[in-house]
Amino acid sequence: DSGVTQTPKHLITATGQRVTLRCSPRSGDLSVYWYQQSLDQGLQFLIQYYNGEERAKGNILERFSAQQFPDLHSELNLSSLELGDSALYFCASSSSPPGGTQYFGPGTRLLVL
Amino acid sequence: AQSVTQLGSHVSVSEGALVLLRCNYSSSVPPYLFWYVQYPNQGLQLLLKYTSAATLVKGINGFEAEFKKSETSFHLTKPSAHMSDAAEYFCAVSSMDSNYQLIWGAGTKLIIKP
């Protein structure tokens, strides 16, 4: 158990809908990272927050957004969902960079029908 | 720019045989190097991490990796494979070059033959 929790574990929704994925980092970790893992594109970094502020952006679509709240939990919002958004979404957390090890949550499996 | 190359998307070994998963990286500054493992339907778990303290790094489950600067490699090994080692393994690098973001390899799926 990494100490990172993600809810929900599974999510099934329809195209065009909007969903919110939630992540609670390990106690004391200030950084939260979001990743998307799909069969065709592998593991893709989406976005990083550090102590409530956006720190880095990766391959995140404009339809996707995230935020980190004062209690350090984070939410990833996916809107206007398309079939191709079906994937595993991981959250990871780390203590202060640089070189901080990222600890991953169990992931949310999103299926868009 | 930094990059990570994992040679072989699939590696198959017999139970009890040596496991060798290859990882080469590019970085113009001293890197941090990581190996993560992902078991089916699970998240990624840290196996081991290189932080310049020692070139041979021992991790969990009997795995180890050796940092070779001259070869820009960080190959993962285990002397004797177990069926439970069947998983996907990811190599990653971070440094000042990437603003300490993890740059990931494509992953290698390890298959263990009985």
PDB file of N, CA, C and O in Angstrom, chain A residues 33 35 37 42-43 45 48 55-56 88 90 97-107 109, chain B residues 32 34 36 38 41-46 49 51 88 90 94 99-102 104-106 109:
ATOM      1  N   TYR A  33       0.783  14.270  -8.909  1.00  0.00           N
ATOM      2  CA  TYR A  33       0.947  14.111 -10.356  1.00  0.00           C
ATOM      3  C   TYR A  33      -0.237  13.292 -10.880  1.00  0.00           C
ATOM      4  O   TYR A  33      -0.682  12.359 -10.223  1.00  0.00           O
ATOM      5  N   TYR A  35      -1.415  10.931 -14.250  1.00  0.00           N
ATOM      6  CA  TYR A  35      -0.969  10.207 -15.433  1.00  0.00           C
ATOM      7  C   TYR A  35      -2.160   9.503 -16.083  1.00  0.00           C
ATOM      8  O   TYR A  35      -3.111   9.102 -15.414  1.00  0.00           O
ATOM      9  N   GLN A  37      -2.796   6.148 -18.576  1.00  0.00           N
ATOM     10  CA  GLN A  37      -2.159   4.964 -19.166  1.00  0.00           C
ATOM     11  C   GLN A  37      -3.159   4.268 -20.073  1.00  0.00           C
ATOM     12  O   GLN A  37      -4.210   3.814 -19.632  1.00  0.00           O
ATOM     13  N   GLY A  42       0.612   4.228 -23.910  1.00  0.00           N
ATOM     14  CA  GLY A  42       1.467   3.974 -22.753  1.00  0.00           C
ATOM     15  C   GLY A  42       1.188   4.944 -21.625  1.00  0.00           C
ATOM     16  O   GLY A  42       0.083   5.475 -21.496  1.00  0.00           O
ATOM     17  N   LEU A  43       2.202   5.196 -20.811  1.00  0.00           N
ATOM     18  CA  LEU A  43       2.064   6.051 -19.632  1.00  0.00           C
ATOM     19  C   LEU A  43       2.375   7.488 -20.022  1.00  0.00           C
ATOM     20  O   LEU A  43       3.482   7.799 -20.446  1.00  0.00           O
ATOM     21  N   PHE A  45       2.312  11.534 -18.811  1.00  0.00           N
ATOM     22  CA  PHE A  45       2.211  12.516 -17.737  1.00  0.00           C
ATOM     23  C   PHE A  45       1.217  13.598 -18.144  1.00  0.00           C
ATOM     24  O   PHE A  45       1.309  14.147 -19.250  1.00  0.00           O
ATOM     25  N   GLN A  48       1.109  18.295 -12.953  1.00  0.00           N
ATOM     26  CA  GLN A  48       1.625  18.229 -11.586  1.00  0.00           C
ATOM     27  C   GLN A  48       1.186  19.472 -10.810  1.00  0.00           C
ATOM     28  O   GLN A  48       1.213  20.579 -11.332  1.00  0.00           O
ATOM     29  N   ARG A  55       2.432  23.101 -11.225  1.00  0.00           N
ATOM     30  CA  ARG A  55       3.901  23.144 -11.328  1.00  0.00           C
ATOM     31  C   ARG A  55       4.378  22.781 -12.729  1.00  0.00           C
ATOM     32  O   ARG A  55       5.339  23.352 -13.230  1.00  0.00           O
ATOM     33  N   ALA A  56       3.724  21.807 -13.349  1.00  0.00           N
ATOM     34  CA  ALA A  56       4.157  21.370 -14.686  1.00  0.00           C
ATOM     35  C   ALA A  56       2.978  20.778 -15.429  1.00  0.00           C
ATOM     36  O   ALA A  56       2.074  20.205 -14.817  1.00  0.00           O
ATOM     37  N   LEU A  88      -6.600   4.008 -17.930  1.00  0.00           N
ATOM     38  CA  LEU A  88      -6.337   4.018 -16.490  1.00  0.00           C
ATOM     39  C   LEU A  88      -5.751   5.378 -16.142  1.00  0.00           C
ATOM     40  O   LEU A  88      -4.829   5.841 -16.825  1.00  0.00           O
ATOM     41  N   PHE A  90      -3.849   7.440 -13.235  1.00  0.00           N
ATOM     42  CA  PHE A  90      -3.115   7.296 -11.982  1.00  0.00           C
ATOM     43  C   PHE A  90      -2.804   8.655 -11.381  1.00  0.00           C
ATOM     44  O   PHE A  90      -2.523   9.622 -12.093  1.00  0.00           O
ATOM     45  N   PRO A  97      10.429  18.057  -4.208  1.00  0.00           N
ATOM     46  CA  PRO A  97      11.448  17.788  -5.210  1.00  0.00           C
ATOM     47  C   PRO A  97      12.742  18.482  -4.802  1.00  0.00           C
ATOM     48  O   PRO A  97      12.703  19.308  -3.919  1.00  0.00           O
ATOM     49  N   PRO A  98      13.894  18.310  -5.417  1.00  0.00           N
ATOM     50  CA  PRO A  98      14.032  17.495  -6.619  1.00  0.00           C
ATOM     51  C   PRO A  98      14.305  16.032  -6.317  1.00  0.00           C
ATOM     52  O   PRO A  98      14.725  15.696  -5.230  1.00  0.00           O
ATOM     53  N   GLY A  99      14.059  15.215  -7.363  1.00  0.00           N
ATOM     54  CA  GLY A  99      14.388  13.800  -7.272  1.00  0.00           C
ATOM     55  C   GLY A  99      13.512  13.011  -6.345  1.00  0.00           C
ATOM     56  O   GLY A  99      13.814  11.870  -6.016  1.00  0.00           O
ATOM     57  N   GLY A 100      12.425  13.605  -5.892  1.00  0.00           N
ATOM     58  CA  GLY A 100      11.558  12.895  -4.966  1.00  0.00           C
ATOM     59  C   GLY A 100      10.894  11.707  -5.631  1.00  0.00           C
ATOM     60  O   GLY A 100      10.378  11.810  -6.733  1.00  0.00           O
ATOM     61  N   THR A 101      10.903  10.588  -4.962  1.00  0.00           N
ATOM     62  CA  THR A 101      10.250   9.393  -5.490  1.00  0.00           C
ATOM     63  C   THR A 101       8.753   9.621  -5.571  1.00  0.00           C
ATOM     64  O   THR A 101       8.143  10.171  -4.650  1.00  0.00           O
ATOM     65  N   GLN A 102       8.159   9.212  -6.669  1.00  0.00           N
ATOM     66  CA  GLN A 102       6.709   9.304  -6.822  1.00  0.00           C
ATOM     67  C   GLN A 102       6.080   7.985  -6.383  1.00  0.00           C
ATOM     68  O   GLN A 102       6.498   6.911  -6.801  1.00  0.00           O
ATOM     69  N   TYR A 103       5.075   8.098  -5.552  1.00  0.00           N
ATOM     70  CA  TYR A 103       4.331   6.940  -5.061  1.00  0.00           C
ATOM     71  C   TYR A 103       2.953   6.964  -5.706  1.00  0.00           C
ATOM     72  O   TYR A 103       2.246   7.965  -5.623  1.00  0.00           O
ATOM     73  N   PHE A 104       2.609   5.830  -6.324  1.00  0.00           N
ATOM     74  CA  PHE A 104       1.412   5.777  -7.135  1.00  0.00           C
ATOM     75  C   PHE A 104       0.219   5.207  -6.381  1.00  0.00           C
ATOM     76  O   PHE A 104       0.343   4.284  -5.578  1.00  0.00           O
ATOM     77  N   GLY A 105      -0.941   5.740  -6.720  1.00  0.00           N
ATOM     78  CA  GLY A 105      -2.188   5.163  -6.251  1.00  0.00           C
ATOM     79  C   GLY A 105      -2.583   3.984  -7.119  1.00  0.00           C
ATOM     80  O   GLY A 105      -1.930   3.697  -8.126  1.00  0.00           O
ATOM     81  N   PRO A 106      -3.681   3.304  -6.765  1.00  0.00           N
ATOM     82  CA  PRO A 106      -4.100   2.111  -7.503  1.00  0.00           C
ATOM     83  C   PRO A 106      -4.765   2.424  -8.844  1.00  0.00           C
ATOM     84  O   PRO A 106      -4.968   1.524  -9.647  1.00  0.00           O
ATOM     85  N   GLY A 107      -5.105   3.678  -9.069  1.00  0.00           N
ATOM     86  CA  GLY A 107      -5.668   4.063 -10.355  1.00  0.00           C
ATOM     87  C   GLY A 107      -7.187   4.046 -10.401  1.00  0.00           C
ATOM     88  O   GLY A 107      -7.845   3.401  -9.583  1.00  0.00           O
ATOM     89  N   ARG A 109     -10.015   3.251 -13.331  1.00  0.00           N
ATOM     90  CA  ARG A 109     -10.212   2.742 -14.701  1.00  0.00           C
ATOM     91  C   ARG A 109     -11.470   3.387 -15.256  1.00  0.00           C
ATOM     92  O   ARG A 109     -12.570   3.170 -14.732  1.00  0.00           O
TER      93      ARG A 109
ATOM     94  N   TYR B  32      18.635  11.177 -11.635  1.00  0.00           N
ATOM     95  CA  TYR B  32      18.051  10.192 -10.735  1.00  0.00           C
ATOM     96  C   TYR B  32      17.414   9.139 -11.644  1.00  0.00           C
ATOM     97  O   TYR B  32      16.800   9.479 -12.656  1.00  0.00           O
ATOM     98  N   PHE B  34      15.096   5.424 -11.878  1.00  0.00           N
ATOM     99  CA  PHE B  34      14.096   4.642 -11.150  1.00  0.00           C
ATOM    100  C   PHE B  34      13.696   3.415 -11.969  1.00  0.00           C
ATOM    101  O   PHE B  34      13.672   3.453 -13.204  1.00  0.00           O
ATOM    102  N   TYR B  36      10.239   0.984 -11.795  1.00  0.00           N
ATOM    103  CA  TYR B  36       8.938   0.712 -11.208  1.00  0.00           C
ATOM    104  C   TYR B  36       8.401  -0.587 -11.803  1.00  0.00           C
ATOM    105  O   TYR B  36       8.703  -0.929 -12.951  1.00  0.00           O
ATOM    106  N   GLN B  38       4.704  -2.802 -12.458  1.00  0.00           N
ATOM    107  CA  GLN B  38       3.238  -2.746 -12.465  1.00  0.00           C
ATOM    108  C   GLN B  38       2.701  -4.150 -12.660  1.00  0.00           C
ATOM    109  O   GLN B  38       2.865  -4.748 -13.737  1.00  0.00           O
ATOM    110  N   ASN B  41      -3.501  -5.025 -13.405  1.00  0.00           N
ATOM    111  CA  ASN B  41      -4.609  -4.309 -12.757  1.00  0.00           C
ATOM    112  C   ASN B  41      -4.210  -3.605 -11.464  1.00  0.00           C
ATOM    113  O   ASN B  41      -5.046  -3.447 -10.559  1.00  0.00           O
ATOM    114  N   GLN B  42      -2.958  -3.208 -11.383  1.00  0.00           N
ATOM    115  CA  GLN B  42      -2.506  -2.480 -10.201  1.00  0.00           C
ATOM    116  C   GLN B  42      -1.749  -1.218 -10.603  1.00  0.00           C
ATOM    117  O   GLN B  42      -1.461  -1.005 -11.787  1.00  0.00           O
ATOM    118  N   GLY B  43      -1.454  -0.394  -9.616  1.00  0.00           N
ATOM    119  CA  GLY B  43      -0.657   0.808  -9.850  1.00  0.00           C
ATOM    120  C   GLY B  43       0.815   0.481  -9.941  1.00  0.00           C
ATOM    121  O   GLY B  43       1.220  -0.679  -9.826  1.00  0.00           O
ATOM    122  N   LEU B  44       1.613   1.502 -10.162  1.00  0.00           N
ATOM    123  CA  LEU B  44       3.054   1.313 -10.266  1.00  0.00           C
ATOM    124  C   LEU B  44       3.681   1.338  -8.871  1.00  0.00           C
ATOM    125  O   LEU B  44       3.339   2.183  -8.043  1.00  0.00           O
ATOM    126  N   GLN B  45       4.622   0.425  -8.673  1.00  0.00           N
ATOM    127  CA  GLN B  45       5.293   0.310  -7.382  1.00  0.00           C
ATOM    128  C   GLN B  45       6.787   0.509  -7.584  1.00  0.00           C
ATOM    129  O   GLN B  45       7.377  -0.062  -8.500  1.00  0.00           O
ATOM    130  N   LEU B  46       7.404   1.315  -6.723  1.00  0.00           N
ATOM    131  CA  LEU B  46       8.829   1.554  -6.841  1.00  0.00           C
ATOM    132  C   LEU B  46       9.605   0.287  -6.498  1.00  0.00           C
ATOM    133  O   LEU B  46       9.420  -0.300  -5.432  1.00  0.00           O
ATOM    134  N   LYS B  49      15.772   2.851  -6.719  1.00  0.00           N
ATOM    135  CA  LYS B  49      16.070   4.218  -7.156  1.00  0.00           C
ATOM    136  C   LYS B  49      17.562   4.475  -7.026  1.00  0.00           C
ATOM    137  O   LYS B  49      18.174   4.081  -6.029  1.00  0.00           O
ATOM    138  N   THR B  51      20.420   7.359  -6.700  1.00  0.00           N
ATOM    139  CA  THR B  51      20.539   8.780  -6.370  1.00  0.00           C
ATOM    140  C   THR B  51      21.986   9.212  -6.244  1.00  0.00           C
ATOM    141  O   THR B  51      22.280  10.204  -5.597  1.00  0.00           O
ATOM    142  N   GLU B  88       4.832  -5.772 -15.717  1.00  0.00           N
ATOM    143  CA  GLU B  88       5.451  -4.812 -16.625  1.00  0.00           C
ATOM    144  C   GLU B  88       6.392  -3.932 -15.813  1.00  0.00           C
ATOM    145  O   GLU B  88       6.052  -3.498 -14.704  1.00  0.00           O
ATOM    146  N   PHE B  90       8.949  -0.546 -15.706  1.00  0.00           N
ATOM    147  CA  PHE B  90       9.192   0.754 -16.304  1.00  0.00           C
ATOM    148  C   PHE B  90      10.450   1.375 -15.725  1.00  0.00           C
ATOM    149  O   PHE B  90      10.638   1.415 -14.511  1.00  0.00           O
ATOM    150  N   SER B  94      14.989  11.312 -14.041  1.00  0.00           N
ATOM    151  CA  SER B  94      14.678  12.723 -13.787  1.00  0.00           C
ATOM    152  C   SER B  94      15.973  13.455 -13.460  1.00  0.00           C
ATOM    153  O   SER B  94      16.936  12.853 -12.987  1.00  0.00           O
ATOM    154  N   ASN B  99      13.509  19.432 -15.293  1.00  0.00           N
ATOM    155  CA  ASN B  99      12.903  20.114 -14.151  1.00  0.00           C
ATOM    156  C   ASN B  99      12.393  19.091 -13.133  1.00  0.00           C
ATOM    157  O   ASN B  99      11.369  19.312 -12.490  1.00  0.00           O
ATOM    158  N   TYR B 100      13.125  18.000 -13.070  1.00  0.00           N
ATOM    159  CA  TYR B 100      12.843  16.905 -12.142  1.00  0.00           C
ATOM    160  C   TYR B 100      11.515  16.213 -12.396  1.00  0.00           C
ATOM    161  O   TYR B 100      10.986  15.531 -11.528  1.00  0.00           O
ATOM    162  N   GLN B 101      10.978  16.359 -13.612  1.00  0.00           N
ATOM    163  CA  GLN B 101       9.839  15.531 -14.008  1.00  0.00           C
ATOM    164  C   GLN B 101      10.368  14.156 -14.401  1.00  0.00           C
ATOM    165  O   GLN B 101      11.455  14.028 -14.951  1.00  0.00           O
ATOM    166  N   LEU B 102       9.600  13.133 -14.129  1.00  0.00           N
ATOM    167  CA  LEU B 102       9.996  11.789 -14.530  1.00  0.00           C
ATOM    168  C   LEU B 102       9.770  11.626 -16.028  1.00  0.00           C
ATOM    169  O   LEU B 102       8.683  11.898 -16.532  1.00  0.00           O
ATOM    170  N   TRP B 104       9.641   8.734 -18.778  1.00  0.00           N
ATOM    171  CA  TRP B 104       9.395   7.301 -18.693  1.00  0.00           C
ATOM    172  C   TRP B 104       9.813   6.552 -19.938  1.00  0.00           C
ATOM    173  O   TRP B 104       9.670   7.057 -21.061  1.00  0.00           O
ATOM    174  N   GLY B 105      10.306   5.345 -19.722  1.00  0.00           N
ATOM    175  CA  GLY B 105      10.467   4.412 -20.819  1.00  0.00           C
ATOM    176  C   GLY B 105       9.120   3.816 -21.188  1.00  0.00           C
ATOM    177  O   GLY B 105       8.136   4.005 -20.473  1.00  0.00           O
ATOM    178  N   ALA B 106       9.089   3.090 -22.285  1.00  0.00           N
ATOM    179  CA  ALA B 106       7.832   2.532 -22.802  1.00  0.00           C
ATOM    180  C   ALA B 106       7.378   1.290 -22.044  1.00  0.00           C
ATOM    181  O   ALA B 106       6.257   0.824 -22.223  1.00  0.00           O
ATOM    182  N   LYS B 109       7.389  -5.859 -20.732  1.00  0.00           N
ATOM    183  CA  LYS B 109       6.549  -6.867 -20.105  1.00  0.00           C
ATOM    184  C   LYS B 109       7.407  -8.119 -19.899  1.00  0.00           C
ATOM    185  O   LYS B 109       7.967  -8.648 -20.854  1.00  0.00           O
TER     186      LYS B 109
END
